[in-house]
Amino acid sequence: QVQLVESGGGLVQPGGSLRLSCAASGSGFSINLLGWYRQAPGKERELVASITSGGSTNFADSVKGRFTISRDNVKNTVYLQMGSLKPEDTAVYYCNAQYVWVGSTYKYNSWGQGTQVTVSS
């Protein structure tokens, strides 16, 4: 299974910025879709942003214009640049990868362990 390791979470003041990174380890696979999800206490996990292997992006309405997502296909790494952060952005952020093993068409799904983002003064 592809393993995802996230980094970059922490405490930031409202209006501040933070960048999350997620690196996929292993070999012999091709990642089709990379995404960031978040889950706040008492709420369901929700999609924040995603990016295809071709660079097409999708964002939740709540983060449009404030967050950007990018990926490095050579490093198998995805980044989430978060700006103009609000207290309601506070959550555990999870990285997700949809991938196939080379030579196969079956799609697998992998999750990172999560990283806490807290927006507070």
Coordinates of C-alpha atoms in Angstrom, one line a residue:
Q1 CA 0.0 0.0 0.0
V2 CA 1.1 3.5 -0.7
Q3 CA 2.0 5.4 2.5
L4 CA 1.3 9.0 2.9
V5 CA 3.1 11.3 5.3
E6 CA 1.8 14.7 6.1
S7 CA 3.5 17.7 7.6
G8 CA 3.1 21.4 8.1
G9 CA 0.2 21.6 10.5
G10 CA 0.2 23.8 13.6
L11 CA -1.3 26.9 15.3
V12 CA -1.8 30.1 13.3
Q13 CA -3.6 33.3 14.0
P14 CA -6.7 34.3 12.0
G15 CA -5.7 35.8 8.7
G16 CA -2.4 33.9 8.7
S17 CA -1.1 31.3 6.3
L18 CA 0.1 27.8 6.5
R19 CA 1.4 25.2 4.0
L20 CA 0.7 21.5 4.3
S21 CA 2.7 18.8 2.5
C22 CA 2.0 15.2 1.9
A23 CA 4.5 12.8 0.4
A24 CA 3.7 9.4 -1.0
S25 CA 6.3 6.7 -0.4
G26 CA 6.9 3.5 -2.4
S27 CA 7.4 2.6 -6.0
G28 CA 5.5 0.9 -8.8
F29 CA 2.4 2.9 -8.6
S30 CA 0.8 5.9 -10.4
I31 CA -1.2 8.4 -8.5
N32 CA -4.3 9.6 -10.3
L33 CA -5.8 12.0 -7.8
L34 CA -4.5 13.7 -4.7
G35 CA -6.7 15.5 -2.3
W36 CA -6.9 17.1 1.1
Y37 CA -9.8 16.5 3.4
R38 CA -10.5 17.9 6.8
Q39 CA -12.5 16.9 9.8
A40 CA -13.5 19.2 12.6
P41 CA -14.7 17.9 16.0
G42 CA -18.3 16.7 15.7
K43 CA -18.4 17.1 12.0
E44 CA -18.0 14.7 9.0
R45 CA -14.8 14.6 7.0
E46 CA -15.1 16.9 4.0
L47 CA -13.2 17.5 0.8
V48 CA -11.1 20.6 0.9
A49 CA -9.3 20.4 -2.4
S50 CA -8.1 17.9 -5.0
I51 CA -5.8 17.8 -8.0
T52 CA -5.5 15.3 -10.8
S53 CA -2.3 14.1 -12.4
G54 CA -2.9 16.5 -15.2
G55 CA -3.2 19.5 -12.8
S56 CA -7.0 20.0 -12.8
T57 CA -8.1 21.3 -9.4
N58 CA -11.3 21.3 -7.4
F59 CA -12.0 23.3 -4.2
A60 CA -14.7 23.4 -1.6
D61 CA -16.7 26.6 -1.8
S62 CA -15.6 27.5 1.7
V63 CA -11.9 27.7 0.7
K64 CA -12.1 29.1 -2.8
G65 CA -9.9 32.1 -3.3
R66 CA -8.0 31.4 0.0
F67 CA -6.4 27.9 -0.6
T68 CA -4.4 26.6 -3.5
I69 CA -3.3 23.0 -4.2
S70 CA -0.3 21.9 -6.2
R71 CA 1.6 18.6 -6.8
D72 CA 5.0 17.5 -7.7
N73 CA 4.6 14.3 -9.8
V74 CA 8.3 13.5 -9.6
K75 CA 8.3 13.6 -5.8
N76 CA 4.8 12.3 -5.5
T77 CA 4.0 15.1 -3.2
V78 CA 1.0 17.3 -2.8
Y79 CA 0.8 20.7 -1.2
L80 CA -2.0 22.7 0.3
Q81 CA -1.3 26.4 0.6
M82 CA -3.8 28.0 3.0
G83 CA -4.2 31.7 3.3
S84 CA -6.6 34.1 5.0
L85 CA -7.2 31.4 7.6
K86 CA -10.3 31.6 9.7
P87 CA -11.2 29.9 13.0
E88 CA -13.6 27.7 11.1
D89 CA -10.7 26.2 9.2
T90 CA -9.6 24.5 12.4
A91 CA -9.6 20.8 11.8
V92 CA -7.5 17.7 11.3
Y93 CA -6.4 17.7 7.7
Y94 CA -5.9 14.4 5.9
C95 CA -4.1 13.7 2.7
N96 CA -5.7 11.2 0.3
A97 CA -4.4 9.5 -2.8
Q98 CA -6.2 7.4 -5.4
Y99 CA -3.7 5.3 -7.3
V100 CA -3.1 2.2 -9.4
W101 CA -0.3 -0.2 -9.5
V102 CA 1.6 -0.1 -12.7
G103 CA 0.1 -2.7 -15.1
S104 CA -3.2 -2.7 -13.3
T105 CA -6.4 -0.6 -13.7
Y106 CA -7.8 -1.3 -10.2
K107 CA -7.9 1.9 -8.2
Y108 CA -6.8 1.9 -4.6
N109 CA -7.3 4.6 -1.9
S110 CA -4.8 5.6 0.8
W111 CA -5.0 8.1 3.6
G112 CA -2.4 9.9 5.7
Q113 CA -2.4 10.0 9.4
G114 CA -3.7 13.5 9.6
T115 CA -2.2 16.8 10.8
Q116 CA -3.9 19.3 13.1
V117 CA -4.5 22.9 12.0
T118 CA -5.7 25.3 14.6
V119 CA -6.6 28.9 13.8
S120 CA -6.9 30.9 16.9
S121 CA -5.7 34.2 18.4

